[in-house]
Amino acid sequence: MASNRCRRDPCGFICLLLTYFSVFYADYVVIQYVLIPAYSGSVWCTLHGSVFNVILLLLLACHSKAVFSDPGMVPLPEMAIDFSDLRSQSERMNERGCEGWTVCSRCETYRPPRAHHCRVCQRCIRRMDHHCPWINNCVGELNQKYFIQFLFYTGMASLYSLALVVSAWVWRIRSEREEDGEKDNEGEESPTKHLIVAHYIILLVESILFGVFVMVIFYDQLVSIITDETPIEQMKNKLLKDRANGAPPAHNTHTRKPKLALLREVFGRGSVLCWLLPLHSTPPTIGGISYSALPDYDV
């Protein structure tokens, strides 16, 4: 399934390659041009190198889980569904507690509440947040945890590499001032110095851009979870309020829950420390993935 999405979305495939290239380039520069020259022979070289690579390993693990995990695709029916008597069926649907189910004209099936159709994946996704080209997949009910973890570790790696580059640059400036009298040695090392400075600048720009970018999305994701509204639902509610012109908002199909309960539905019901690891968590018990392609009413 992942390979099909890669073929259908060239932008997502390019973003995947760019993500892996950026991670491996940052690791190469930090080890080769930051830690070894500045902390060679010190325990700090091993310590910083180990911590930084652990963060990158967790980043790649969370990214892989977000890419290859099912975001919560609504199953397609094995046989075509007759929607000719949809109006009378909707009344029976509300009587049987299936309020909020809608019909997707593209998938030609019923979809549960808070599910939306993705044009890239060409499927309906439960509690769809958005389609992210950086994971070449939708962010939905079942992989939002891994996506947020990927954002978290990307931000950590960006801040960590930024601090290491700045500290190494300061160390290099101080060491050069102490060797101002050795002009011949300085002339011989000038090509290497320019190469190191170029790598420093590229890594600084990469760290700042990716760091700011993922932190903004990370904050937006947490707000979306705490408010129990996806960006698609926020946009729809805003449009409804604008059309109503001051009228009371429409009744939501889902009830608001405590913030901790909402976080546990995404990250799992185990220890809070497990929220930082890309471990499989139990799907939400209310409106989870154990449902058929049809709601509980006659078709």
mmCIF file of C-alpha atoms in Angstrom:
data_model
loop_
_atom_site.group_PDB
_atom_site.id
_atom_site.type_symbol
_atom_site.label_atom_id
_atom_site.label_comp_id
_atom_site.label_asym_id
_atom_site.label_seq_id
_atom_site.Cartn_x
_atom_site.Cartn_y
_atom_site.Cartn_z
ATOM 1 C CA MET A 1 0.000 0.000 0.000
ATOM 2 C CA ALA A 2 2.847 2.360 0.807
ATOM 3 C CA SER A 3 4.464 1.707 -2.559
ATOM 4 C CA ASN A 4 1.221 2.555 -4.346
ATOM 5 C CA ARG A 5 1.075 5.886 -2.560
ATOM 6 C CA CYS A 6 4.688 6.614 -3.546
ATOM 7 C CA ARG A 7 3.860 6.052 -7.199
ATOM 8 C CA ARG A 8 0.729 8.167 -7.061
ATOM 9 C CA ASP A 9 2.304 11.100 -5.216
ATOM 10 C CA PRO A 10 5.719 12.130 -6.606
ATOM 11 C CA CYS A 11 5.802 15.082 -4.203
ATOM 12 C CA GLY A 12 5.557 12.711 -1.253
ATOM 13 C CA PHE A 13 8.314 10.513 -2.621
ATOM 14 C CA ILE A 14 10.606 13.545 -3.050
ATOM 15 C CA CYS A 15 9.816 14.714 0.486
ATOM 16 C CA LEU A 16 10.708 11.270 1.846
ATOM 17 C CA LEU A 17 14.087 11.357 0.102
ATOM 18 C CA LEU A 18 14.691 14.913 1.302
ATOM 19 C CA THR A 19 13.856 13.905 4.878
ATOM 20 C CA TYR A 20 16.294 10.992 4.938
ATOM 21 C CA PHE A 21 18.991 13.012 3.179
ATOM 22 C CA SER A 22 18.657 15.846 5.728
ATOM 23 C CA VAL A 23 18.891 13.432 8.668
ATOM 24 C CA PHE A 24 21.983 11.627 7.379
ATOM 25 C CA TYR A 25 23.651 14.886 6.337
ATOM 26 C CA ALA A 26 23.105 16.361 9.806
ATOM 27 C CA ASP A 27 24.581 13.233 11.387
ATOM 28 C CA TYR A 28 27.607 13.369 9.058
ATOM 29 C CA VAL A 29 28.355 17.039 9.762
ATOM 30 C CA VAL A 30 27.877 16.717 13.521
ATOM 31 C CA ILE A 31 30.208 13.719 13.776
ATOM 32 C CA GLN A 32 32.830 14.650 11.176
ATOM 33 C CA TYR A 33 33.072 18.439 11.477
ATOM 34 C CA VAL A 34 31.677 19.268 14.924
ATOM 35 C CA LEU A 35 32.391 16.564 17.507
ATOM 36 C CA ILE A 36 35.683 15.093 16.252
ATOM 37 C CA PRO A 37 37.527 18.437 15.769
ATOM 38 C CA ALA A 38 36.120 20.142 18.880
ATOM 39 C CA TYR A 39 35.847 17.249 21.385
ATOM 40 C CA SER A 40 38.428 14.754 20.068
ATOM 41 C CA GLY A 41 39.933 12.704 22.902
ATOM 42 C CA SER A 42 37.233 13.834 25.350
ATOM 43 C CA VAL A 43 34.372 11.894 26.860
ATOM 44 C CA TRP A 44 32.056 14.639 25.577
ATOM 45 C CA CYS A 45 32.656 13.464 22.002
ATOM 46 C CA THR A 46 31.295 10.000 22.786
ATOM 47 C CA LEU A 47 28.494 11.350 24.959
ATOM 48 C CA HIS A 48 27.207 13.935 22.458
ATOM 49 C CA GLY A 49 27.605 11.513 19.567
ATOM 50 C CA SER A 50 25.655 8.781 21.355
ATOM 51 C CA VAL A 51 22.814 11.072 22.467
ATOM 52 C CA PHE A 52 22.501 12.704 19.048
ATOM 53 C CA ASN A 53 22.390 9.369 17.229
ATOM 54 C CA VAL A 54 19.821 7.964 19.673
ATOM 55 C CA ILE A 55 17.607 10.960 18.891
ATOM 56 C CA LEU A 56 18.063 10.372 15.162
ATOM 57 C CA LEU A 57 17.250 6.668 15.530
ATOM 58 C CA LEU A 58 14.028 7.493 17.376
ATOM 59 C CA LEU A 59 13.254 10.122 14.729
ATOM 60 C CA LEU A 60 13.653 7.591 11.919
ATOM 61 C CA ALA A 61 11.688 4.927 13.814
ATOM 62 C CA CYS A 62 8.750 7.288 14.408
ATOM 63 C CA HIS A 63 8.911 8.491 10.810
ATOM 64 C CA SER A 64 8.828 4.925 9.473
ATOM 65 C CA LYS A 65 5.856 4.066 11.687
ATOM 66 C CA ALA A 66 4.005 7.169 10.480
ATOM 67 C CA VAL A 67 4.770 6.318 6.843
ATOM 68 C CA PHE A 68 3.849 2.631 6.831
ATOM 69 C CA SER A 69 1.068 2.558 9.461
ATOM 70 C CA ASP A 70 -2.580 2.562 8.493
ATOM 71 C CA PRO A 71 -3.883 6.071 9.308
ATOM 72 C CA GLY A 72 -7.378 4.661 9.829
ATOM 73 C CA MET A 73 -8.748 3.920 6.378
ATOM 74 C CA VAL A 74 -12.460 3.219 6.229
ATOM 75 C CA PRO A 75 -12.915 -0.326 4.828
ATOM 76 C CA LEU A 76 -14.598 -0.579 1.465
ATOM 77 C CA PRO A 77 -17.680 -2.794 1.103
ATOM 78 C CA GLU A 78 -17.280 -6.066 -0.760
ATOM 79 C CA MET A 79 -20.457 -5.400 -2.746
ATOM 80 C CA ALA A 80 -21.956 -2.216 -4.141
ATOM 81 C CA ILE A 81 -24.341 -0.426 -1.779
ATOM 82 C CA ASP A 82 -27.746 0.828 -2.855
ATOM 83 C CA PHE A 83 -28.136 4.477 -1.842
ATOM 84 C CA SER A 84 -31.510 4.960 -3.540
ATOM 85 C CA ASP A 85 -33.462 5.012 -0.260
ATOM 86 C CA LEU A 86 -30.940 7.076 1.647
ATOM 87 C CA ARG A 87 -33.449 9.538 3.177
ATOM 88 C CA SER A 88 -35.530 6.884 4.923
ATOM 89 C CA GLN A 89 -32.421 4.980 5.917
ATOM 90 C CA SER A 90 -31.003 8.067 7.631
ATOM 91 C CA GLU A 91 -34.029 8.215 9.927
ATOM 92 C CA ARG A 92 -33.518 4.591 10.953
ATOM 93 C CA MET A 93 -29.815 5.283 11.355
ATOM 94 C CA ASN A 94 -30.478 7.998 13.945
ATOM 95 C CA GLU A 95 -32.870 5.735 15.820
ATOM 96 C CA ARG A 96 -30.188 3.025 16.106
ATOM 97 C CA GLY A 97 -27.458 5.335 17.411
ATOM 98 C CA CYS A 98 -25.524 5.764 14.145
ATOM 99 C CA GLU A 99 -25.928 9.522 13.959
ATOM 100 C CA GLY A 100 -23.110 11.214 12.097
ATOM 101 C CA TRP A 101 -22.574 8.543 9.447
ATOM 102 C CA THR A 102 -22.328 10.024 5.969
ATOM 103 C CA VAL A 103 -21.954 8.784 2.409
ATOM 104 C CA CYS A 104 -18.754 9.266 0.426
ATOM 105 C CA SER A 105 -19.533 9.699 -3.252
ATOM 106 C CA ARG A 106 -15.935 8.910 -4.238
ATOM 107 C CA CYS A 107 -15.512 5.704 -2.206
ATOM 108 C CA GLU A 108 -19.200 4.853 -2.697
ATOM 109 C CA THR A 109 -19.576 3.681 0.864
ATOM 110 C CA TYR A 110 -20.774 4.805 4.263
ATOM 111 C CA ARG A 111 -18.195 6.455 6.489
ATOM 112 C CA PRO A 112 -18.313 6.880 10.281
ATOM 113 C CA PRO A 113 -18.419 10.235 12.084
ATOM 114 C CA ARG A 114 -15.350 12.492 11.739
ATOM 115 C CA ALA A 115 -14.066 10.585 8.698
ATOM 116 C CA HIS A 116 -13.050 12.532 5.599
ATOM 117 C CA HIS A 117 -11.950 11.650 2.094
ATOM 118 C CA CYS A 118 -8.309 12.166 1.077
ATOM 119 C CA ARG A 119 -7.785 12.985 -2.582
ATOM 120 C CA VAL A 120 -4.190 11.734 -2.556
ATOM 121 C CA CYS A 121 -4.790 8.408 -0.809
ATOM 122 C CA GLN A 122 -8.199 8.128 -2.539
ATOM 123 C CA ARG A 123 -9.734 6.709 0.622
ATOM 124 C CA CYS A 124 -11.759 7.965 3.571
ATOM 125 C CA ILE A 125 -9.677 8.363 6.738
ATOM 126 C CA ARG A 126 -11.022 8.224 10.280
ATOM 127 C CA ARG A 127 -10.465 11.486 12.152
ATOM 128 C CA MET A 128 -8.339 12.761 9.300
ATOM 129 C CA ASP A 129 -6.064 15.644 10.256
ATOM 130 C CA HIS A 130 -4.328 16.280 6.924
ATOM 131 C CA HIS A 131 -2.287 14.588 4.228
ATOM 132 C CA CYS A 132 1.393 15.147 4.950
ATOM 133 C CA PRO A 133 3.867 14.839 2.042
ATOM 134 C CA TRP A 134 6.754 14.501 4.525
ATOM 135 C CA ILE A 135 5.456 11.057 5.503
ATOM 136 C CA ASN A 136 3.702 10.439 2.172
ATOM 137 C CA ASN A 137 0.635 9.400 4.115
ATOM 138 C CA CYS A 138 -2.414 10.801 5.825
ATOM 139 C CA VAL A 139 -2.321 11.786 9.480
ATOM 140 C CA GLY A 140 -5.336 10.088 10.991
ATOM 141 C CA GLU A 141 -6.687 8.286 14.017
ATOM 142 C CA LEU A 142 -4.165 5.428 14.042
ATOM 143 C CA ASN A 143 -0.863 7.119 13.128
ATOM 144 C CA GLN A 144 -1.180 10.608 14.614
ATOM 145 C CA LYS A 145 0.850 9.450 17.619
ATOM 146 C CA TYR A 146 3.823 8.487 15.435
ATOM 147 C CA PHE A 147 3.559 11.712 13.456
ATOM 148 C CA ILE A 148 3.682 13.849 16.606
ATOM 149 C CA GLN A 149 6.623 11.820 17.923
ATOM 150 C CA PHE A 150 8.406 12.401 14.607
ATOM 151 C CA LEU A 151 7.851 16.149 14.988
ATOM 152 C CA PHE A 152 9.090 16.056 18.586
ATOM 153 C CA TYR A 153 12.354 14.258 17.806
ATOM 154 C CA THR A 154 12.941 16.379 14.703
ATOM 155 C CA GLY A 155 12.679 19.476 16.884
ATOM 156 C CA MET A 156 15.023 17.947 19.455
ATOM 157 C CA ALA A 157 17.573 17.007 16.774
ATOM 158 C CA SER A 158 17.390 20.507 15.298
ATOM 159 C CA LEU A 159 17.959 22.218 18.644
ATOM 160 C CA TYR A 160 20.719 19.776 19.596
ATOM 161 C CA SER A 161 22.615 20.194 16.306
ATOM 162 C CA LEU A 162 22.164 23.955 16.518
ATOM 163 C CA ALA A 163 23.732 24.033 20.002
ATOM 164 C CA LEU A 164 26.592 21.755 18.939
ATOM 165 C CA VAL A 165 27.425 23.819 15.858
ATOM 166 C CA VAL A 166 27.406 27.090 17.778
ATOM 167 C CA SER A 167 29.620 25.671 20.540
ATOM 168 C CA ALA A 168 32.052 24.171 17.997
ATOM 169 C CA TRP A 169 32.174 27.451 16.088
ATOM 170 C CA VAL A 170 32.982 29.362 19.272
ATOM 171 C CA TRP A 171 35.700 26.833 20.104
ATOM 172 C CA ARG A 172 37.183 27.190 16.617
ATOM 173 C CA ILE A 173 37.257 30.997 16.828
ATOM 174 C CA ARG A 174 39.033 30.846 20.179
ATOM 175 C CA SER A 175 41.586 28.322 18.928
ATOM 176 C CA GLU A 176 42.305 30.420 15.834
ATOM 177 C CA ARG A 177 42.941 33.505 17.955
ATOM 178 C CA GLU A 178 45.507 31.577 19.949
ATOM 179 C CA GLU A 179 47.313 30.629 16.741
ATOM 180 C CA ASP A 180 47.355 34.040 15.100
ATOM 181 C CA GLY A 181 51.167 34.063 15.009
ATOM 182 C CA GLU A 182 51.379 30.926 12.840
ATOM 183 C CA LYS A 183 50.628 32.485 9.434
ATOM 184 C CA ASP A 184 52.041 29.631 7.372
ATOM 185 C CA ASN A 185 49.886 27.091 9.136
ATOM 186 C CA GLU A 186 46.841 29.296 8.654
ATOM 187 C CA GLY A 187 47.458 29.530 4.920
ATOM 188 C CA GLU A 188 47.676 25.781 4.555
ATOM 189 C CA GLU A 189 44.403 25.170 6.411
ATOM 190 C CA SER A 190 42.352 27.851 4.663
ATOM 191 C CA PRO A 191 40.648 25.478 2.141
ATOM 192 C CA THR A 192 39.644 23.138 4.999
ATOM 193 C CA LYS A 193 38.392 26.084 7.040
ATOM 194 C CA HIS A 194 36.140 27.254 4.210
ATOM 195 C CA LEU A 195 34.709 23.746 3.830
ATOM 196 C CA ILE A 196 34.007 23.463 7.558
ATOM 197 C CA VAL A 197 32.388 26.899 7.674
ATOM 198 C CA ALA A 198 30.215 25.988 4.668
ATOM 199 C CA HIS A 199 29.003 22.826 6.423
ATOM 200 C CA TYR A 200 28.332 24.822 9.591
ATOM 201 C CA ILE A 201 26.234 27.379 7.734
ATOM 202 C CA ILE A 202 24.247 24.737 5.832
ATOM 203 C CA LEU A 203 23.528 22.784 9.015
ATOM 204 C CA LEU A 204 22.550 25.966 10.874
ATOM 205 C CA VAL A 205 20.075 26.916 8.150
ATOM 206 C CA GLU A 206 18.701 23.375 8.033
ATOM 207 C CA SER A 207 18.317 23.211 11.819
ATOM 208 C CA ILE A 208 16.583 26.580 12.068
ATOM 209 C CA LEU A 209 14.196 25.960 9.171
ATOM 210 C CA PHE A 210 13.218 22.428 10.174
ATOM 211 C CA GLY A 211 13.189 23.287 13.876
ATOM 212 C CA VAL A 212 10.791 26.213 13.534
ATOM 213 C CA PHE A 213 8.663 24.358 10.984
ATOM 214 C CA VAL A 214 8.128 21.217 13.077
ATOM 215 C CA MET A 215 7.628 23.119 16.335
ATOM 216 C CA VAL A 216 4.776 25.112 14.793
ATOM 217 C CA ILE A 217 3.138 21.936 13.484
ATOM 218 C CA PHE A 218 3.796 20.177 16.806
ATOM 219 C CA TYR A 219 1.995 22.949 18.689
ATOM 220 C CA ASP A 220 -0.869 22.877 16.184
ATOM 221 C CA GLN A 221 -1.222 19.111 16.611
ATOM 222 C CA LEU A 222 -1.408 19.350 20.412
ATOM 223 C CA VAL A 223 -4.005 22.128 20.208
ATOM 224 C CA SER A 224 -6.021 20.016 17.778
ATOM 225 C CA ILE A 225 -5.992 17.081 20.217
ATOM 226 C CA ILE A 226 -6.811 19.130 23.316
ATOM 227 C CA THR A 227 -9.663 20.997 21.612
ATOM 228 C CA ASP A 228 -10.881 17.720 20.062
ATOM 229 C CA GLU A 229 -11.164 19.319 16.632
ATOM 230 C CA THR A 230 -9.163 18.451 13.556
ATOM 231 C CA PRO A 231 -8.178 21.282 11.167
ATOM 232 C CA ILE A 232 -10.894 20.097 8.765
ATOM 233 C CA GLU A 233 -13.502 20.286 11.528
ATOM 234 C CA GLN A 234 -12.237 23.696 12.627
ATOM 235 C CA MET A 235 -12.626 24.999 9.087
ATOM 236 C CA LYS A 236 -16.115 23.546 8.748
ATOM 237 C CA ASN A 237 -17.232 24.983 12.089
ATOM 238 C CA LYS A 238 -15.853 28.381 11.121
ATOM 239 C CA LEU A 239 -17.753 28.308 7.829
ATOM 240 C CA LEU A 240 -20.947 27.296 9.633
ATOM 241 C CA LYS A 241 -20.555 30.179 12.097
ATOM 242 C CA ASP A 242 -19.979 32.631 9.265
ATOM 243 C CA ARG A 243 -23.084 31.431 7.457
ATOM 244 C CA ALA A 244 -25.168 31.493 10.620
ATOM 245 C CA ASN A 245 -24.266 35.185 11.257
ATOM 246 C CA GLY A 246 -24.438 35.030 15.037
ATOM 247 C CA ALA A 247 -26.807 32.099 15.317
ATOM 248 C CA PRO A 248 -25.941 29.383 17.880
ATOM 249 C CA PRO A 249 -23.470 26.812 16.549
ATOM 250 C CA ALA A 250 -24.655 23.454 15.318
ATOM 251 C CA HIS A 251 -24.652 20.495 17.669
ATOM 252 C CA ASN A 252 -21.441 18.442 17.538
ATOM 253 C CA THR A 253 -21.696 14.728 16.820
ATOM 254 C CA HIS A 254 -19.033 13.999 19.466
ATOM 255 C CA THR A 255 -18.911 15.033 23.100
ATOM 256 C CA ARG A 256 -16.034 16.912 24.651
ATOM 257 C CA LYS A 257 -13.795 14.902 26.974
ATOM 258 C CA PRO A 258 -11.128 15.796 29.555
ATOM 259 C CA LYS A 259 -7.817 16.878 28.048
ATOM 260 C CA LEU A 260 -5.899 13.975 29.571
ATOM 261 C CA ALA A 261 -8.420 11.508 28.165
ATOM 262 C CA LEU A 262 -8.039 13.056 24.726
ATOM 263 C CA LEU A 263 -4.251 12.761 24.925
ATOM 264 C CA ARG A 264 -4.488 9.140 26.062
ATOM 265 C CA GLU A 265 -6.717 8.313 23.091
ATOM 266 C CA VAL A 266 -3.885 9.371 20.789
ATOM 267 C CA PHE A 267 -0.765 8.303 22.712
ATOM 268 C CA GLY A 268 -2.147 5.263 24.522
ATOM 269 C CA ARG A 269 -3.353 4.476 28.001
ATOM 270 C CA GLY A 270 0.000 3.328 29.400
ATOM 271 C CA SER A 271 2.698 5.313 31.167
ATOM 272 C CA VAL A 272 3.403 8.861 30.042
ATOM 273 C CA LEU A 273 7.022 7.831 29.355
ATOM 274 C CA CYS A 274 5.721 5.398 26.735
ATOM 275 C CA TRP A 275 4.257 8.365 24.863
ATOM 276 C CA LEU A 276 7.810 9.186 23.731
ATOM 277 C CA LEU A 277 8.401 5.760 22.174
ATOM 278 C CA PRO A 278 7.010 4.521 18.836
ATOM 279 C CA LEU A 279 5.234 1.608 20.478
ATOM 280 C CA HIS A 280 1.946 0.164 19.349
ATOM 281 C CA SER A 281 -0.902 1.425 21.504
ATOM 282 C CA THR A 282 -4.420 0.120 21.910
ATOM 283 C CA PRO A 283 -6.862 1.787 19.482
ATOM 284 C CA PRO A 284 -9.556 4.037 20.972
ATOM 285 C CA THR A 285 -12.296 1.980 22.573
ATOM 286 C CA ILE A 286 -15.066 4.375 21.576
ATOM 287 C CA GLY A 287 -15.581 4.433 17.845
ATOM 288 C CA GLY A 288 -12.443 2.390 17.269
ATOM 289 C CA ILE A 289 -11.411 0.496 14.193
ATOM 290 C CA SER A 290 -13.482 -2.611 14.944
ATOM 291 C CA TYR A 291 -16.456 -1.751 12.752
ATOM 292 C CA SER A 292 -17.810 -2.913 9.428
ATOM 293 C CA ALA A 293 -18.101 -0.946 6.244
ATOM 294 C CA LEU A 294 -21.801 -0.491 6.937
ATOM 295 C CA PRO A 295 -23.487 1.255 9.865
ATOM 296 C CA ASP A 296 -26.009 -0.603 11.985
ATOM 297 C CA TYR A 297 -29.084 -0.137 9.844
ATOM 298 C CA ASP A 298 -30.788 -1.758 6.898
ATOM 299 C CA VAL A 299 -29.381 -1.268 3.425
#
